[in-house]
Amino acid sequence: SSASRFQRPYRDGRPSLAMSEEISLTIDETNALRAKLGLAPLKPKEPSKKQQASAKPPPPKAGADGAAGDDGATAREPAEAEALRERLQEAKRKRLEAEQPAGASLGEQLRASAKDTSALGWVHQSRVTQQEKEVAFAARRAERRAAKNAAKRANALDARFAEEDAAATAGASELEGMTIAHGA
């Protein structure tokens, strides 16, 4: 039997009580047991408003003459009830459409983009994507190196021009006050 399959026996072979029988106690019995064990008693739950509303008796149905019970409302005509049912169906359809995300689902997008939906095709596509990423990374690295080399060359040229300007300025100050003799 399937029930005995799930029972776990004690070491001496007797079935355990928790697995072989279901024990159910009322709240009063449970509180008495809890008092013996030194535990606080359980408080009975108050029925929620929803439970209270569902416990109310249903409104009386209309009789054969169309008159309702105590409230005096009349029963709806079958055509009116059908129109109401159709409006409810239309409102439900619109609500479900509004809840749906716009555009294609992920599965539809993958199906449209994947040429081969087999596992081998997925592996191939993953490798191609990885290679494309590596090529793009290498290109970015080469661009950064080229920019760094260009900056180094620009700094070297700036340093050389600064040295030439300093040499030209120093040469003029050394020549200041000298007289030049011309042989004629």
Short mmCIF file of C-alpha atoms in Angstrom, two decimals:
data_model
loop_
_atom_site.label_atom_id
_atom_site.label_comp_id
_atom_site.label_asym_id
_atom_site.label_seq_id
_atom_site.Cartn_x
_atom_site.Cartn_y
_atom_site.Cartn_z
CA SER A 1 0.00 0.00 0.00
CA SER A 2 1.21 3.51 -0.76
CA ALA A 3 0.43 4.76 2.76
CA SER A 4 2.74 2.18 4.37
CA ARG A 5 5.49 3.17 1.97
CA PHE A 6 5.68 6.62 3.59
CA GLN A 7 5.55 5.40 7.21
CA ARG A 8 8.83 5.45 9.03
CA PRO A 9 8.91 2.87 11.81
CA TYR A 10 10.62 3.22 15.16
CA ARG A 11 13.83 1.26 15.59
CA ASP A 12 11.90 -1.62 17.10
CA GLY A 13 9.68 -1.87 13.98
CA ARG A 14 6.54 -0.20 15.31
CA PRO A 15 5.11 2.48 12.99
CA SER A 16 5.55 6.02 14.28
CA LEU A 17 2.39 7.75 15.45
CA ALA A 18 3.07 10.92 13.45
CA MET A 19 3.32 9.04 10.18
CA SER A 20 0.66 6.40 10.66
CA GLU A 21 -2.27 8.36 12.15
CA GLU A 22 -3.65 11.82 11.87
CA ILE A 23 -4.40 13.56 15.15
CA SER A 24 -6.88 16.39 15.19
CA LEU A 25 -7.93 18.34 18.28
CA THR A 26 -10.38 21.14 18.79
CA ILE A 27 -9.07 24.49 19.99
CA ASP A 28 -10.30 23.73 23.52
CA GLU A 29 -8.54 20.34 23.56
CA THR A 30 -5.40 21.91 22.16
CA ASN A 31 -5.46 24.64 24.82
CA ALA A 32 -5.86 21.99 27.55
CA LEU A 33 -2.84 20.11 26.17
CA ARG A 34 -0.85 23.36 25.90
CA ALA A 35 -1.73 24.20 29.53
CA LYS A 36 -0.34 20.79 30.64
CA LEU A 37 2.87 21.57 28.73
CA GLY A 38 3.11 25.07 30.22
CA LEU A 39 2.42 26.89 26.95
CA ALA A 40 0.15 29.84 26.34
CA PRO A 41 -3.32 28.95 25.04
CA LEU A 42 -4.32 29.57 21.44
CA LYS A 43 -6.78 32.35 20.76
CA PRO A 44 -9.65 31.45 18.47
CA LYS A 45 -9.62 33.44 15.26
CA GLU A 46 -12.33 35.96 14.58
CA PRO A 47 -13.93 35.29 11.21
CA SER A 48 -12.77 37.80 8.60
CA LYS A 49 -15.19 40.15 6.87
CA LYS A 50 -14.91 38.04 3.74
CA GLN A 51 -15.81 34.88 5.65
CA GLN A 52 -18.71 36.67 7.35
CA ALA A 53 -19.98 37.89 3.98
CA SER A 54 -19.79 34.40 2.51
CA ALA A 55 -21.60 32.99 5.55
CA LYS A 56 -24.65 35.20 4.90
CA PRO A 57 -27.52 33.36 3.25
CA PRO A 58 -27.90 34.02 -0.49
CA PRO A 59 -30.59 36.50 -1.49
CA PRO A 60 -33.94 34.90 -2.28
CA LYS A 61 -34.48 33.99 -5.91
CA ALA A 62 -37.28 35.40 -7.95
CA GLY A 63 -40.46 33.41 -8.16
CA ALA A 64 -42.34 32.42 -11.29
CA ASP A 65 -44.15 35.76 -11.40
CA GLY A 66 -40.86 37.70 -11.57
CA ALA A 67 -41.13 39.13 -8.05
CA ALA A 68 -38.14 38.76 -5.82
CA GLY A 69 -38.07 38.08 -2.13
CA ASP A 70 -38.10 40.79 0.54
CA ASP A 71 -36.20 43.54 -1.32
CA GLY A 72 -38.79 44.07 -4.05
CA ALA A 73 -36.33 43.85 -6.98
CA THR A 74 -37.55 42.22 -10.17
CA ALA A 75 -35.79 39.46 -12.03
CA ARG A 76 -33.91 40.42 -15.17
CA GLU A 77 -35.25 39.52 -18.53
CA PRO A 78 -33.26 36.83 -20.37
CA ALA A 79 -32.21 39.28 -23.10
CA GLU A 80 -31.04 41.78 -20.49
CA ALA A 81 -29.10 39.06 -18.68
CA GLU A 82 -27.48 38.00 -21.97
CA ALA A 83 -26.48 41.61 -22.72
CA LEU A 84 -24.96 41.91 -19.26
CA ARG A 85 -23.07 38.63 -19.77
CA GLU A 86 -21.68 39.91 -23.11
CA ARG A 87 -20.56 43.21 -21.54
CA LEU A 88 -18.79 41.31 -18.77
CA GLN A 89 -17.05 39.06 -21.33
CA GLU A 90 -15.95 42.11 -23.33
CA ALA A 91 -14.62 43.85 -20.20
CA LYS A 92 -12.72 40.68 -19.24
CA ARG A 93 -11.23 40.38 -22.74
CA LYS A 94 -10.10 44.04 -22.68
CA ARG A 95 -8.57 43.60 -19.22
CA LEU A 96 -6.64 40.52 -20.33
CA GLU A 97 -5.40 42.34 -23.45
CA ALA A 98 -4.24 45.27 -21.31
CA GLU A 99 -2.32 42.91 -19.02
CA GLN A 100 -0.44 41.35 -21.95
CA PRO A 101 2.92 43.02 -22.66
CA ALA A 102 3.27 44.79 -25.99
CA GLY A 103 5.42 43.17 -28.66
CA ALA A 104 6.72 39.68 -29.07
CA SER A 105 7.49 37.46 -26.11
CA LEU A 106 11.05 36.36 -25.35
CA GLY A 107 10.39 32.95 -26.86
CA GLU A 108 9.06 34.51 -30.06
CA GLN A 109 12.05 36.87 -30.24
CA LEU A 110 14.51 34.01 -29.77
CA ARG A 111 12.71 31.85 -32.31
CA ALA A 112 12.81 34.69 -34.86
CA SER A 113 16.50 35.49 -34.25
CA ALA A 114 17.79 31.90 -34.07
CA LYS A 115 18.44 30.19 -37.35
CA ASP A 116 19.12 26.84 -35.72
CA THR A 117 17.22 25.99 -32.54
CA SER A 118 19.15 22.80 -31.76
CA ALA A 119 21.64 22.57 -28.90
CA LEU A 120 24.49 22.39 -31.40
CA GLY A 121 23.21 25.53 -33.12
CA TRP A 122 22.99 27.32 -29.77
CA VAL A 123 26.61 26.35 -28.93
CA HIS A 124 27.77 27.57 -32.35
CA GLN A 125 25.90 30.86 -31.92
CA SER A 126 27.38 31.31 -28.43
CA ARG A 127 30.90 30.80 -29.77
CA VAL A 128 30.32 33.26 -32.61
CA THR A 129 28.99 35.82 -30.15
CA GLN A 130 32.02 35.27 -27.87
CA GLN A 131 34.41 35.73 -30.80
CA GLU A 132 32.63 38.95 -31.80
CA LYS A 133 33.02 40.24 -28.24
CA GLU A 134 36.73 39.36 -28.24
CA VAL A 135 37.29 41.13 -31.58
CA ALA A 136 35.47 44.23 -30.34
CA PHE A 137 37.53 44.17 -27.12
CA ALA A 138 40.79 43.88 -29.11
CA ALA A 139 39.73 46.80 -31.33
CA ARG A 140 38.99 48.97 -28.29
CA ARG A 141 42.34 48.00 -26.76
CA ALA A 142 44.15 48.92 -30.03
CA GLU A 143 42.34 52.28 -30.14
CA ARG A 144 43.40 53.01 -26.56
CA ARG A 145 47.04 52.10 -27.37
CA ALA A 146 46.99 54.31 -30.47
CA ALA A 147 45.56 57.21 -28.46
CA LYS A 148 48.18 56.68 -25.74
CA ASN A 149 51.02 56.60 -28.35
CA ALA A 150 49.69 59.76 -30.01
CA ALA A 151 49.63 61.49 -26.62
CA LYS A 152 53.24 60.39 -25.98
CA ARG A 153 54.34 61.75 -29.38
CA ALA A 154 52.54 65.03 -28.75
CA ASN A 155 54.21 65.34 -25.33
CA ALA A 156 57.64 64.58 -26.88
CA LEU A 157 57.12 67.25 -29.56
CA ASP A 158 55.99 69.75 -26.92
CA ALA A 159 59.13 68.99 -24.88
CA ARG A 160 61.39 69.37 -27.95
CA PHE A 161 59.80 72.70 -28.92
CA ALA A 162 60.12 73.91 -25.33
CA GLU A 163 63.86 73.00 -25.38
CA GLU A 164 64.37 74.81 -28.71
CA ASP A 165 62.57 77.89 -27.37
CA ALA A 166 64.71 77.80 -24.24
CA ALA A 167 67.89 77.45 -26.32
CA ALA A 168 66.89 80.34 -28.58
CA THR A 169 66.12 82.55 -25.60
CA ALA A 170 69.36 81.58 -23.85
CA GLY A 171 71.41 82.26 -27.00
CA ALA A 172 70.07 85.81 -27.32
CA SER A 173 70.84 86.64 -23.70
CA GLU A 174 74.44 85.40 -24.09
CA LEU A 175 74.99 87.59 -27.12
CA GLU A 176 73.65 90.68 -25.45
CA GLY A 177 76.32 93.44 -25.16
CA MET A 178 78.77 91.95 -27.64
CA THR A 179 80.13 94.00 -30.45
CA ILE A 180 80.71 92.57 -33.84
CA ALA A 181 83.56 93.86 -35.98
CA HIS A 182 83.18 93.86 -39.67
CA GLY A 183 86.19 93.58 -41.92
CA ALA A 184 85.90 95.69 -44.95
#
